[in-house]
JSON list of C-alpha atoms in Angstrom, two decimals:
[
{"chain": "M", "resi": 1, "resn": "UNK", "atom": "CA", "xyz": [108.53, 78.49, 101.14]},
{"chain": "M", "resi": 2, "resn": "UNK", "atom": "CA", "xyz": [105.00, 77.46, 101.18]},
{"chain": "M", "resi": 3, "resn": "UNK", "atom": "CA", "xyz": [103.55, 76.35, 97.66]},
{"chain": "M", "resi": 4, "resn": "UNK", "atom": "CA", "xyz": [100.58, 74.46, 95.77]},
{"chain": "M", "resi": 5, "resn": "UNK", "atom": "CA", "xyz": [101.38, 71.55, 94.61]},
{"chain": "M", "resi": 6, "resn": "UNK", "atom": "CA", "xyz": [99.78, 69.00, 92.31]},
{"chain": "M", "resi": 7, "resn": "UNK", "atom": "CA", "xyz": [100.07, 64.84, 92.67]},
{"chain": "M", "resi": 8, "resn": "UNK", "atom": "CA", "xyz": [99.62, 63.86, 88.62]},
{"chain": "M", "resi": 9, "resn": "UNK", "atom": "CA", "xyz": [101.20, 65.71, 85.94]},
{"chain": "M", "resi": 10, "resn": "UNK", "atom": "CA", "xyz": [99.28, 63.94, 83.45]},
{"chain": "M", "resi": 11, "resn": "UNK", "atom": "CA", "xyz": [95.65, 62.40, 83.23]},
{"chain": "M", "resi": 12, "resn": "UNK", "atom": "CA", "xyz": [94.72, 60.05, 80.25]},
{"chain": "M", "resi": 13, "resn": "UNK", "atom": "CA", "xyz": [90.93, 59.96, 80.62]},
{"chain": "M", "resi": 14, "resn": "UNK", "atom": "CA", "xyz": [87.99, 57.73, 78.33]},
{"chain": "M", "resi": 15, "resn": "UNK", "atom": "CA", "xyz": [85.89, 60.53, 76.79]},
{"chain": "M", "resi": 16, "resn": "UNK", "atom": "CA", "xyz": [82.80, 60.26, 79.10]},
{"chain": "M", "resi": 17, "resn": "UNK", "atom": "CA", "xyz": [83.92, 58.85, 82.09]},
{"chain": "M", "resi": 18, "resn": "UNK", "atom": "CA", "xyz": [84.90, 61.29, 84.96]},
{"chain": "M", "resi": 19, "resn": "UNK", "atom": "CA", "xyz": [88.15, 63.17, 85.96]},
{"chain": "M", "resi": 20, "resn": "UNK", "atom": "CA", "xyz": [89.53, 63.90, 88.90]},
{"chain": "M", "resi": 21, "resn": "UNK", "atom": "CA", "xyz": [92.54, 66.28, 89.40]},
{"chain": "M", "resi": 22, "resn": "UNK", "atom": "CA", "xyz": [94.20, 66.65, 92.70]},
{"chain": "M", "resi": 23, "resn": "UNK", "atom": "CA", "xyz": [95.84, 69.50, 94.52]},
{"chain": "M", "resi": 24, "resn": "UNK", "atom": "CA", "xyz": [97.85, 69.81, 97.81]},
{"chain": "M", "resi": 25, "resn": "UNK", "atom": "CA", "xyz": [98.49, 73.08, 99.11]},
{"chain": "M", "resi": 26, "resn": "UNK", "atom": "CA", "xyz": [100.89, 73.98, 102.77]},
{"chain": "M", "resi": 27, "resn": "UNK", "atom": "CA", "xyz": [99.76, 77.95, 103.29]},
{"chain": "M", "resi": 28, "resn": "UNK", "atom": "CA", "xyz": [96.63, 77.87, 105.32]},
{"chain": "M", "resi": 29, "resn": "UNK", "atom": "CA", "xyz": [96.12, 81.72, 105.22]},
{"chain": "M", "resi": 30, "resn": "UNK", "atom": "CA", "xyz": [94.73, 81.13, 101.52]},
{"chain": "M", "resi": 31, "resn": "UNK", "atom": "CA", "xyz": [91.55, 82.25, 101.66]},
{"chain": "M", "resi": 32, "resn": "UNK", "atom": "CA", "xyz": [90.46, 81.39, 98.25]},
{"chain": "M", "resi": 33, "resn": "UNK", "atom": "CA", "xyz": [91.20, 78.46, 95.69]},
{"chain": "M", "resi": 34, "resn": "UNK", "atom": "CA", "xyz": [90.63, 78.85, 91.93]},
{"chain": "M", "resi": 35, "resn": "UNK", "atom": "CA", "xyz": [90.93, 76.17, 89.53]},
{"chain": "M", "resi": 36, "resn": "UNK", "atom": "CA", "xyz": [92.11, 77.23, 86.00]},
{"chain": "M", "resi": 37, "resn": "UNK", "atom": "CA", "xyz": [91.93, 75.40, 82.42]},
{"chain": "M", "resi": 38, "resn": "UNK", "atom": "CA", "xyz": [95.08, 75.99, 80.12]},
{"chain": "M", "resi": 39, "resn": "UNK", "atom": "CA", "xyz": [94.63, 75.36, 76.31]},
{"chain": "M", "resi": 40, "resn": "UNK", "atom": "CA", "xyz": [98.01, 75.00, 74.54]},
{"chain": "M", "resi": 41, "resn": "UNK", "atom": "CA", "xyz": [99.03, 78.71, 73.75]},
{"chain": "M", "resi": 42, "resn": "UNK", "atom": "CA", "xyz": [96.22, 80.16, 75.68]},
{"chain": "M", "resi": 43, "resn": "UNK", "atom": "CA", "xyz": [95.92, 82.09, 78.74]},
{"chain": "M", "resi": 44, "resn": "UNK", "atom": "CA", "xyz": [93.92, 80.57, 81.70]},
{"chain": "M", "resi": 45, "resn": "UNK", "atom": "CA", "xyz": [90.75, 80.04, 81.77]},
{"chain": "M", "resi": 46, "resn": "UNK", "atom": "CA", "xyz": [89.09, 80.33, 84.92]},
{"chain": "M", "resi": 47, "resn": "UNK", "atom": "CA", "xyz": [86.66, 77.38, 86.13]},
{"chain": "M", "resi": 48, "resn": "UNK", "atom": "CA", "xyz": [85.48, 77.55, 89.54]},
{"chain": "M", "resi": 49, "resn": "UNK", "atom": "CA", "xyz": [87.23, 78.68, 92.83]},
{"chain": "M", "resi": 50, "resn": "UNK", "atom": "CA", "xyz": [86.23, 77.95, 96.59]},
{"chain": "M", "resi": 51, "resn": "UNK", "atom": "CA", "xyz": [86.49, 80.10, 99.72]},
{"chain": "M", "resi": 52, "resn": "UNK", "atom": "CA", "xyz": [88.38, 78.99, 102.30]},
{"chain": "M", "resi": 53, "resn": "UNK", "atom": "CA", "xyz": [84.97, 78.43, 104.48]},
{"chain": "M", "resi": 54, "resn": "UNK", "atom": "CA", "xyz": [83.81, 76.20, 102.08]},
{"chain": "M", "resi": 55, "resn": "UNK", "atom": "CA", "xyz": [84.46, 72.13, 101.35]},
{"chain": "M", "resi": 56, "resn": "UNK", "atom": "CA", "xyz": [82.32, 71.66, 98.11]},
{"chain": "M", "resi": 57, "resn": "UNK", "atom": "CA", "xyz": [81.04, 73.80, 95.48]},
{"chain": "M", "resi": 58, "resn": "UNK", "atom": "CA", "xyz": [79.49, 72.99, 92.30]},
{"chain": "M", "resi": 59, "resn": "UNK", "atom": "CA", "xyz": [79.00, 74.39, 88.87]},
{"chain": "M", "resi": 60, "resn": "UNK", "atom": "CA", "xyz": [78.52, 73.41, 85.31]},
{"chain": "M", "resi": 61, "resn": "UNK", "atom": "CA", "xyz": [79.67, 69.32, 84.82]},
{"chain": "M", "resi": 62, "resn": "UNK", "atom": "CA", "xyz": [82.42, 70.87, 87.25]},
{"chain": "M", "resi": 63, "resn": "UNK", "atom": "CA", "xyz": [82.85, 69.81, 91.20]},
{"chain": "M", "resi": 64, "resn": "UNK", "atom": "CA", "xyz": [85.71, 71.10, 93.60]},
{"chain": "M", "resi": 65, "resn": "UNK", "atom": "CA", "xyz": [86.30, 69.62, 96.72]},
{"chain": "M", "resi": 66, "resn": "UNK", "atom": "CA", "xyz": [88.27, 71.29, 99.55]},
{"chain": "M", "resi": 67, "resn": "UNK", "atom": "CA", "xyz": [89.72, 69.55, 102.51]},
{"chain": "M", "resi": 68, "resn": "UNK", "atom": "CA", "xyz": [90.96, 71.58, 105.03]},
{"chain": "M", "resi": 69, "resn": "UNK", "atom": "CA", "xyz": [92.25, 68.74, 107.47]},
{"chain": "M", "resi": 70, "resn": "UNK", "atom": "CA", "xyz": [94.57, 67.53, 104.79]},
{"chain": "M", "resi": 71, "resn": "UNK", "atom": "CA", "xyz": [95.03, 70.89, 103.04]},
{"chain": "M", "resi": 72, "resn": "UNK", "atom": "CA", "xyz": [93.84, 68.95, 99.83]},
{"chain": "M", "resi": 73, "resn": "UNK", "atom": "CA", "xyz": [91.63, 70.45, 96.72]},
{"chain": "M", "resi": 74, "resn": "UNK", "atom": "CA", "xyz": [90.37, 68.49, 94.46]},
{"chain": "M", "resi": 75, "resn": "UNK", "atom": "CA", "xyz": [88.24, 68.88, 90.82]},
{"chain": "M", "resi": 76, "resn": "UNK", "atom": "CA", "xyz": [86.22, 66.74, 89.53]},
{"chain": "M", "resi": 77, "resn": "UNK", "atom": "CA", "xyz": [85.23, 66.82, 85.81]},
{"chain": "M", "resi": 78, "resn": "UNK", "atom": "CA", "xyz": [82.07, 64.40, 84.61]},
{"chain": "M", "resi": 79, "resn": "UNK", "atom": "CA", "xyz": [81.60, 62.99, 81.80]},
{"chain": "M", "resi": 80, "resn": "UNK", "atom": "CA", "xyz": [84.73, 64.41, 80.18]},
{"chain": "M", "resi": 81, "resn": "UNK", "atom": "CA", "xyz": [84.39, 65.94, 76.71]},
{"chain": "M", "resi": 82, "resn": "UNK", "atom": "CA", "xyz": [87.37, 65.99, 74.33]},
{"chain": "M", "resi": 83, "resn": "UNK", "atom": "CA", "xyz": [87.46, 69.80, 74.67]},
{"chain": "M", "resi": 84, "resn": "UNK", "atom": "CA", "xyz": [88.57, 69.07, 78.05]},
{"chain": "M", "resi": 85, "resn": "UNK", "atom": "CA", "xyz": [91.83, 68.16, 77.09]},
{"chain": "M", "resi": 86, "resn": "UNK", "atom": "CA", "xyz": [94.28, 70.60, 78.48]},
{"chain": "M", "resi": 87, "resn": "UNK", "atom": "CA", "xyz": [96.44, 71.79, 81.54]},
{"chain": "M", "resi": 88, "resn": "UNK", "atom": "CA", "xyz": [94.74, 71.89, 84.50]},
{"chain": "M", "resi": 89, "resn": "UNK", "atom": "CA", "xyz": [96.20, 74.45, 87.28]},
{"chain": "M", "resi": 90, "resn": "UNK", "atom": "CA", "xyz": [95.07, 75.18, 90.85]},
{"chain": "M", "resi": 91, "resn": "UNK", "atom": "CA", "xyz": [95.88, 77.88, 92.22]},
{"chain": "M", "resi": 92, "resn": "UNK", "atom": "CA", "xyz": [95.64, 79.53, 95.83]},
{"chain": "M", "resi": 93, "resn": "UNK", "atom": "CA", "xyz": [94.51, 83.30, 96.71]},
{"chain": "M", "resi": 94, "resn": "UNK", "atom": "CA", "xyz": [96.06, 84.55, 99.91]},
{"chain": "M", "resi": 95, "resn": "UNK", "atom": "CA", "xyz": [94.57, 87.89, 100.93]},
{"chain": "M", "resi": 96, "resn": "UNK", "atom": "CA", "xyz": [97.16, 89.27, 103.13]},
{"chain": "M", "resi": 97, "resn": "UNK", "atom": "CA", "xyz": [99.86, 89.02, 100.66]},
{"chain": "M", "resi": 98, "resn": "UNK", "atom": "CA", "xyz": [97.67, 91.61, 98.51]},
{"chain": "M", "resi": 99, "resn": "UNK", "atom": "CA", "xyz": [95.40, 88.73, 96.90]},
{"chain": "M", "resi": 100, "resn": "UNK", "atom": "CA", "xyz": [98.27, 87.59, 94.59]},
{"chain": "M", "resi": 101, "resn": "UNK", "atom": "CA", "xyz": [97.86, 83.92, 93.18]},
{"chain": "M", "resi": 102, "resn": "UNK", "atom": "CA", "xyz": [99.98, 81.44, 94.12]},
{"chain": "M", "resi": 103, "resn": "UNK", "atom": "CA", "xyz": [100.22, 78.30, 90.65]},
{"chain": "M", "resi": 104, "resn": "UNK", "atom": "CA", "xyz": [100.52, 74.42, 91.19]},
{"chain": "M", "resi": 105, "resn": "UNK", "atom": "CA", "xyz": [102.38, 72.47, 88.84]},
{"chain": "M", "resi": 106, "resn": "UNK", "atom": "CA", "xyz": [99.76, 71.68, 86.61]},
{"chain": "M", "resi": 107, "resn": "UNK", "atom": "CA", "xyz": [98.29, 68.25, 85.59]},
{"chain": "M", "resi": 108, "resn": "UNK", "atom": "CA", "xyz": [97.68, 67.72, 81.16]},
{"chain": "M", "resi": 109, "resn": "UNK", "atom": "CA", "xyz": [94.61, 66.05, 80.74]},
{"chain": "M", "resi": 110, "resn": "UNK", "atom": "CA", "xyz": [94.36, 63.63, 77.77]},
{"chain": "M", "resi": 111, "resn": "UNK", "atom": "CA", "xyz": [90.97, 62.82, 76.53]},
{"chain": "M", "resi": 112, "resn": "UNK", "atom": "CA", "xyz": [91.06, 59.51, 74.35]},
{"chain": "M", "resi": 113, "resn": "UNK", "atom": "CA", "xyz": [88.00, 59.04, 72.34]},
{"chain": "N", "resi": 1, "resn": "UNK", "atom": "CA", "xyz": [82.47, 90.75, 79.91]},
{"chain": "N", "resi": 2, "resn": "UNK", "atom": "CA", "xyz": [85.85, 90.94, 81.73]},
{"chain": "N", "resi": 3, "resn": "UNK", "atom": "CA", "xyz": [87.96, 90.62, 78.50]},
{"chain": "N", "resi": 4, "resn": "UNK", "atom": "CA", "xyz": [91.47, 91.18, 78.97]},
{"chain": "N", "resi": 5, "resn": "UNK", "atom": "CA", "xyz": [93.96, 91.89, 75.45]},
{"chain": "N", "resi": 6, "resn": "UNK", "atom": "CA", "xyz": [97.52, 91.49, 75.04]},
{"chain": "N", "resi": 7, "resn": "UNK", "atom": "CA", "xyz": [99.38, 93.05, 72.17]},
{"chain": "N", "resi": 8, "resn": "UNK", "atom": "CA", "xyz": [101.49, 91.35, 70.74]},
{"chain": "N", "resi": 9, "resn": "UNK", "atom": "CA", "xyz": [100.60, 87.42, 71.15]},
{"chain": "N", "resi": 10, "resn": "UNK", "atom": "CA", "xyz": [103.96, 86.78, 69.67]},
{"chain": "N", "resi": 11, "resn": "UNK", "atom": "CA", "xyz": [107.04, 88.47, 69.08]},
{"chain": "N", "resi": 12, "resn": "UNK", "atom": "CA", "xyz": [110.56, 87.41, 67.96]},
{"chain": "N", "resi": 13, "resn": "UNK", "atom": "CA", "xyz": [113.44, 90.25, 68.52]},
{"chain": "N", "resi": 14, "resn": "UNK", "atom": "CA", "xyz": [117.43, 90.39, 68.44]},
{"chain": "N", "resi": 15, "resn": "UNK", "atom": "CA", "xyz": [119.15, 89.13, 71.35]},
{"chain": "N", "resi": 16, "resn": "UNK", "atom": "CA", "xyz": [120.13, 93.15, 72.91]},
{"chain": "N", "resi": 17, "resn": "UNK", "atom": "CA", "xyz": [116.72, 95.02, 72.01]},
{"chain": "N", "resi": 18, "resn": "UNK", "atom": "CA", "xyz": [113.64, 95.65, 74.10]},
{"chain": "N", "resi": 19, "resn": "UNK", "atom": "CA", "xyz": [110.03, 94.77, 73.87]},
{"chain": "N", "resi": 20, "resn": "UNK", "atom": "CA", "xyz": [107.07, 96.19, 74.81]},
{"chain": "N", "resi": 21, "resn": "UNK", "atom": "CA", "xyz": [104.33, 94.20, 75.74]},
{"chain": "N", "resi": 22, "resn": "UNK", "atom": "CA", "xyz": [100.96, 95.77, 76.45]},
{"chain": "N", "resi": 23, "resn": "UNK", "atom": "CA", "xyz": [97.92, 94.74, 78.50]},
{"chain": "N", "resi": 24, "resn": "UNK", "atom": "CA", "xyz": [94.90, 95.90, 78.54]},
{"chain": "N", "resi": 25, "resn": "UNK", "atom": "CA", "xyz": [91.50, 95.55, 79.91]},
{"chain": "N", "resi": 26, "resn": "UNK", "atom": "CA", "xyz": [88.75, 95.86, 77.65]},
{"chain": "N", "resi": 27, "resn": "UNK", "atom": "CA", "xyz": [85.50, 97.09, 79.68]},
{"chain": "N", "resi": 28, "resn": "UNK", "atom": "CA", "xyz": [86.42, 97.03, 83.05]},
{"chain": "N", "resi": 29, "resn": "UNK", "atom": "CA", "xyz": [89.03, 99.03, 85.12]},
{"chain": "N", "resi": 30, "resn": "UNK", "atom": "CA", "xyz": [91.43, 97.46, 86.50]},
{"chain": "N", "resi": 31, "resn": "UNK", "atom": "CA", "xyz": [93.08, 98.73, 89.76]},
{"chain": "N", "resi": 32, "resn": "UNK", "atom": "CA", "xyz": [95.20, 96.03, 89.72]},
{"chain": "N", "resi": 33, "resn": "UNK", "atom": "CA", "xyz": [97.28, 94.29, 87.19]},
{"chain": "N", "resi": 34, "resn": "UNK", "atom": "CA", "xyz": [99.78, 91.02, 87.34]},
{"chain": "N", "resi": 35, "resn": "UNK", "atom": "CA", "xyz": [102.58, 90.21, 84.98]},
{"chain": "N", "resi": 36, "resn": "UNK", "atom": "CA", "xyz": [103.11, 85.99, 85.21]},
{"chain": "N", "resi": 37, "resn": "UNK", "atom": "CA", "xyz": [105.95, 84.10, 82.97]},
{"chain": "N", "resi": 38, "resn": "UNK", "atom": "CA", "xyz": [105.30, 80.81, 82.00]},
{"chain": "N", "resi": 39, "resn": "UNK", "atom": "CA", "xyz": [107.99, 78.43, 80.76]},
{"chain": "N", "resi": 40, "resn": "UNK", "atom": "CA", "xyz": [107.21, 75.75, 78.56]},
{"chain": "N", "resi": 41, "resn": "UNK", "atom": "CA", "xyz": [105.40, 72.87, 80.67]},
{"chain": "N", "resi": 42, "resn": "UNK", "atom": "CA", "xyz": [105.37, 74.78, 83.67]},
{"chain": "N", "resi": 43, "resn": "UNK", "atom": "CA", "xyz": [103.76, 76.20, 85.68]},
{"chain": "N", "resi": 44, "resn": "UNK", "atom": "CA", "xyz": [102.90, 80.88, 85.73]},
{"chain": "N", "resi": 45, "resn": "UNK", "atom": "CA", "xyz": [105.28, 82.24, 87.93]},
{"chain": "N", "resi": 46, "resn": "UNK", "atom": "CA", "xyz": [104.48, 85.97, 89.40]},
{"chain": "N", "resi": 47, "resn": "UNK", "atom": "CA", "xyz": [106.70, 88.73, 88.08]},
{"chain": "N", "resi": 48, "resn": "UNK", "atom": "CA", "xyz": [105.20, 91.48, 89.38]},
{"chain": "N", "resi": 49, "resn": "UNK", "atom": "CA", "xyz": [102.06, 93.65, 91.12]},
{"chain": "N", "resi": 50, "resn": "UNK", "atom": "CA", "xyz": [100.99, 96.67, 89.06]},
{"chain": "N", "resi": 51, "resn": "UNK", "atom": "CA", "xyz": [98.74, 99.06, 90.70]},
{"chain": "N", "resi": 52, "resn": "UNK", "atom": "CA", "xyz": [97.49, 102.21, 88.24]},
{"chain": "N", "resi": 53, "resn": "UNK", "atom": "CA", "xyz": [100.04, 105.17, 89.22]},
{"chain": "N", "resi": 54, "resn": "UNK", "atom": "CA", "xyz": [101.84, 103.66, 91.52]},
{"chain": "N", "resi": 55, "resn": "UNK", "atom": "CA", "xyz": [105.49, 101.57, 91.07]},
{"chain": "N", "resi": 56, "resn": "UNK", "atom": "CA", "xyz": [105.14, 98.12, 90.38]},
{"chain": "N", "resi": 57, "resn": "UNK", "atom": "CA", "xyz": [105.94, 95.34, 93.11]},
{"chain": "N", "resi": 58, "resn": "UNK", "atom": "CA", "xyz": [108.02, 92.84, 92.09]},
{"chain": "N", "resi": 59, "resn": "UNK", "atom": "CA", "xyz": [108.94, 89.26, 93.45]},
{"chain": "N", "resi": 60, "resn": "UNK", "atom": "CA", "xyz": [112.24, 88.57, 94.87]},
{"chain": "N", "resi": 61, "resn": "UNK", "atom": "CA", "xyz": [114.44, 87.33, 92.36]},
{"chain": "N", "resi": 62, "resn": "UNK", "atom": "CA", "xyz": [112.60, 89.59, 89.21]},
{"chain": "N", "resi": 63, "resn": "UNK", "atom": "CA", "xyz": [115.16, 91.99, 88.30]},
{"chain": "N", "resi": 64, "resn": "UNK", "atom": "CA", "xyz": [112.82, 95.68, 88.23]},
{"chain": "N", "resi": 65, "resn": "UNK", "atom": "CA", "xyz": [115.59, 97.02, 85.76]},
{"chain": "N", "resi": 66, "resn": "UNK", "atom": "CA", "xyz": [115.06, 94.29, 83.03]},
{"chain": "N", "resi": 67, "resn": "UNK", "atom": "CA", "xyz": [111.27, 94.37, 83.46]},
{"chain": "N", "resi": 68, "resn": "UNK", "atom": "CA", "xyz": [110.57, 97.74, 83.57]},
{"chain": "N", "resi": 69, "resn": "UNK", "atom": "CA", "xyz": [106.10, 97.71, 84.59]},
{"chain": "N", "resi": 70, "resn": "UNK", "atom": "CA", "xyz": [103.81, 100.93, 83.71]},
{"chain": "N", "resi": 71, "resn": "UNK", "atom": "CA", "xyz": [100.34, 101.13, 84.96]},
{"chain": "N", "resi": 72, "resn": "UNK", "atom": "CA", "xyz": [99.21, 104.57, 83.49]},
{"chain": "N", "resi": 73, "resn": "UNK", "atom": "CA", "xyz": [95.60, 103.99, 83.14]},
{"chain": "N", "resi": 74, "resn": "UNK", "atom": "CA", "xyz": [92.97, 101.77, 84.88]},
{"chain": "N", "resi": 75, "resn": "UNK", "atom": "CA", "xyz": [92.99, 99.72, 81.28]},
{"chain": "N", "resi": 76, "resn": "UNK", "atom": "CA", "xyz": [96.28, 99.78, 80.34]},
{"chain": "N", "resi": 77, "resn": "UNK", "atom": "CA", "xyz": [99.59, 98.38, 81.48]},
{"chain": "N", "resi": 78, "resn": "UNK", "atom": "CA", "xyz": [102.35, 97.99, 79.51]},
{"chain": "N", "resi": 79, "resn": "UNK", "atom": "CA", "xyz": [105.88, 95.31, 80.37]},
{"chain": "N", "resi": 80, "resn": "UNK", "atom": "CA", "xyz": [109.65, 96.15, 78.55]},
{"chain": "N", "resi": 81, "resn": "UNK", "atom": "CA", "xyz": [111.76, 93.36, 78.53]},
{"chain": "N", "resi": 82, "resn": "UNK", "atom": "CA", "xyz": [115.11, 95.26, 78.17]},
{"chain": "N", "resi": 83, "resn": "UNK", "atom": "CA", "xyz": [117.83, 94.28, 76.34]},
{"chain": "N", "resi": 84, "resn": "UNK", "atom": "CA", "xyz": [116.11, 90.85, 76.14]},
{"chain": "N", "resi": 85, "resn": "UNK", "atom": "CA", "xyz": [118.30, 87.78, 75.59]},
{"chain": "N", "resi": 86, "resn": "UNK", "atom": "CA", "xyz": [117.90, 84.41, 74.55]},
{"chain": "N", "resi": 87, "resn": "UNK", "atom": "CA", "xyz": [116.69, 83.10, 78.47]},
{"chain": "N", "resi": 88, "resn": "UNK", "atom": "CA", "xyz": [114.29, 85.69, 78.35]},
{"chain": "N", "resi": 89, "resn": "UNK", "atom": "CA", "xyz": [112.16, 83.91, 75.59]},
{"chain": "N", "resi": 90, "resn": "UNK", "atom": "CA", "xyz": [108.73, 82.44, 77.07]},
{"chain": "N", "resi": 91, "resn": "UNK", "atom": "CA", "xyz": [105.04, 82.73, 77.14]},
{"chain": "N", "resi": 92, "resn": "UNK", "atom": "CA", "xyz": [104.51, 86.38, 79.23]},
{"chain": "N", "resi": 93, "resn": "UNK", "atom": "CA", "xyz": [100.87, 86.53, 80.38]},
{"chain": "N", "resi": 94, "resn": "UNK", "atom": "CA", "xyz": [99.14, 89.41, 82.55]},
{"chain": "N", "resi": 95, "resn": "UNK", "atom": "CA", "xyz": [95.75, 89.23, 84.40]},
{"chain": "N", "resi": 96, "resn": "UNK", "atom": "CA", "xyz": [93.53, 91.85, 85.49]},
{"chain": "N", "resi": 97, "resn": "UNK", "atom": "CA", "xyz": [91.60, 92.78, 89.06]},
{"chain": "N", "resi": 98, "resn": "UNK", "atom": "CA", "xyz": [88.41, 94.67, 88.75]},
{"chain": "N", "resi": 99, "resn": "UNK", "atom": "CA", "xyz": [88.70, 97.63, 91.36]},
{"chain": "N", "resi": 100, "resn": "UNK", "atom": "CA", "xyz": [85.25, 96.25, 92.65]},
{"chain": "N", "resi": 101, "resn": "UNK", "atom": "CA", "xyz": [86.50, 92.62, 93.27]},
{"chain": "N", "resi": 102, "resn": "UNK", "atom": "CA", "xyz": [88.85, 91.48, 96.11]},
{"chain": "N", "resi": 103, "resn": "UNK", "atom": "CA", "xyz": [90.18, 88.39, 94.48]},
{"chain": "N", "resi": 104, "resn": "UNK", "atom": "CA", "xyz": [89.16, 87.90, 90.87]},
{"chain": "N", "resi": 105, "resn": "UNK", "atom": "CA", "xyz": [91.42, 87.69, 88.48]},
{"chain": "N", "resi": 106, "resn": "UNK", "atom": "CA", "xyz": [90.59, 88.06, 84.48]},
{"chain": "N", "resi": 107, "resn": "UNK", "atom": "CA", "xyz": [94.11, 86.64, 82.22]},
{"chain": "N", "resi": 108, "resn": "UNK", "atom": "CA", "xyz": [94.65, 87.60, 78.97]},
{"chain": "N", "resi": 109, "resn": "UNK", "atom": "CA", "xyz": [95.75, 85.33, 75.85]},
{"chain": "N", "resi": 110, "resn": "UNK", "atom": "CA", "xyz": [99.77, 85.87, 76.50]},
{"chain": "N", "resi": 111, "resn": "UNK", "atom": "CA", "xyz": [102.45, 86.73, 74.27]},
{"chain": "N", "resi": 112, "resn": "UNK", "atom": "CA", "xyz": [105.04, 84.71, 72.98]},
{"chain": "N", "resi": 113, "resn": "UNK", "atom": "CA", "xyz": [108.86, 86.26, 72.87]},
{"chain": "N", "resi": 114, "resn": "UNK", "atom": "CA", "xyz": [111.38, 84.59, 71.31]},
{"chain": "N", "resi": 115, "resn": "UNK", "atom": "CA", "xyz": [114.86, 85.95, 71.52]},
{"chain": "N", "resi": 116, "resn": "UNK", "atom": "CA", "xyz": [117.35, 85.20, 69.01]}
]
């Protein structure tokens, strides 16, 4: 079936450089994309999401990307903090399935100081 | 604001009892509930759809009879594993949907079962 995928399952990152995590997704009848923070033993955390009408969006030291051509969503996290060490998940909003999320994988990202 | 509570964060039972796990949201109502499973370095997996007093809707392959869902309130709904066994153990997180939003979704901390 159709699913959200993710390219890296882990990301070792220098603390203040910038992070990118990658996303492909196959159902193009998503209509939103929301990009969630994991901390171990935590629930997500939600970070920013995109609408489907949308390529970029910005927020706090937080950029997502969305490429529709290549059904590809990316975040970008700058100047990565060690409190930005932890499981990354996108995940994909499909209206007319009753707005249920659909999980990637996951990538871990590893902040060395 | 949208603060969503799960009781218990961790529980460890007999293999052949049942668990209640309860969700709630805090100070919002929540039309709309979701019950994910997570397994260790993976990724949450929908169980099931709970809308307040209706039946739960549950993804193919969830088995409806081990997982029994109740949405009685617009704050509160509750998952029993039944007669939970040792596969059943892992990281059981709900969310919550704000009647007023279309796609938002507001996850609470999870619970932890571990079946002996």
């Amino acid at each position: 079936g159709e699913s959200v995928g993710l390219h890296l399952p882990t990301l070792s990152v220098q603390e203040g450089d910038n992070s990118i995590i990658n996303c492909a997704y196959s159902n193009s009848a998503s209509d939103y994309f929301i990009w969630y923070k994991q901390e171990s033993g935590k629930g997500p955390q939600f970070i920013i999401d995109i609408r489907s009408n949308m390529d970029k969006r910005q927020g706090q030291r937080v950029t997502v990307l969305l490429n529709k051509t290549v059904k590809h969503l990316s975040l970008q996290i700058a100047a990565t903090q060690p409190g930005d060490s932890a499981v990354y998940f996108c995940a994909e909003n499909i209206k007319a399935a009753g707005n249920k999320l659909t999980f990637g994988g996951g990538t871990r990202v590893l902040v060395k100081p | 604001g949208a603060v969503v509570s799960q009781h218990p964060s961790r529980v460890i039972c007999k293999s052949g009892t049942s668990v209640k796990i309860e969700c709630r949201s805090l100070d919002f109502q929540a039309t709309t509930m979701f019950w994910y499973r997570q397994f260790p370095k993976q990724s949450l997996m929908l169980m099931a759809t709970s809308n307040e007093g209706s039946k739960a809707t549950y993804e193919q392959g969830v088995e409806k009879d081990k997982f029994l869902i109740n949405h009685a309130s617009l704050t509160l709904s509750t998952l029993t594993v039944t007669s939970a066994h040792p596969e059943d153990s892992s990281f059981y997180i709900c969310s919550a949907r704000p009647g007023t939003m279309a796609h938002e979704q507001f996850f609470g901390p999870g619970t932890r079962l571990t079946v002996l």
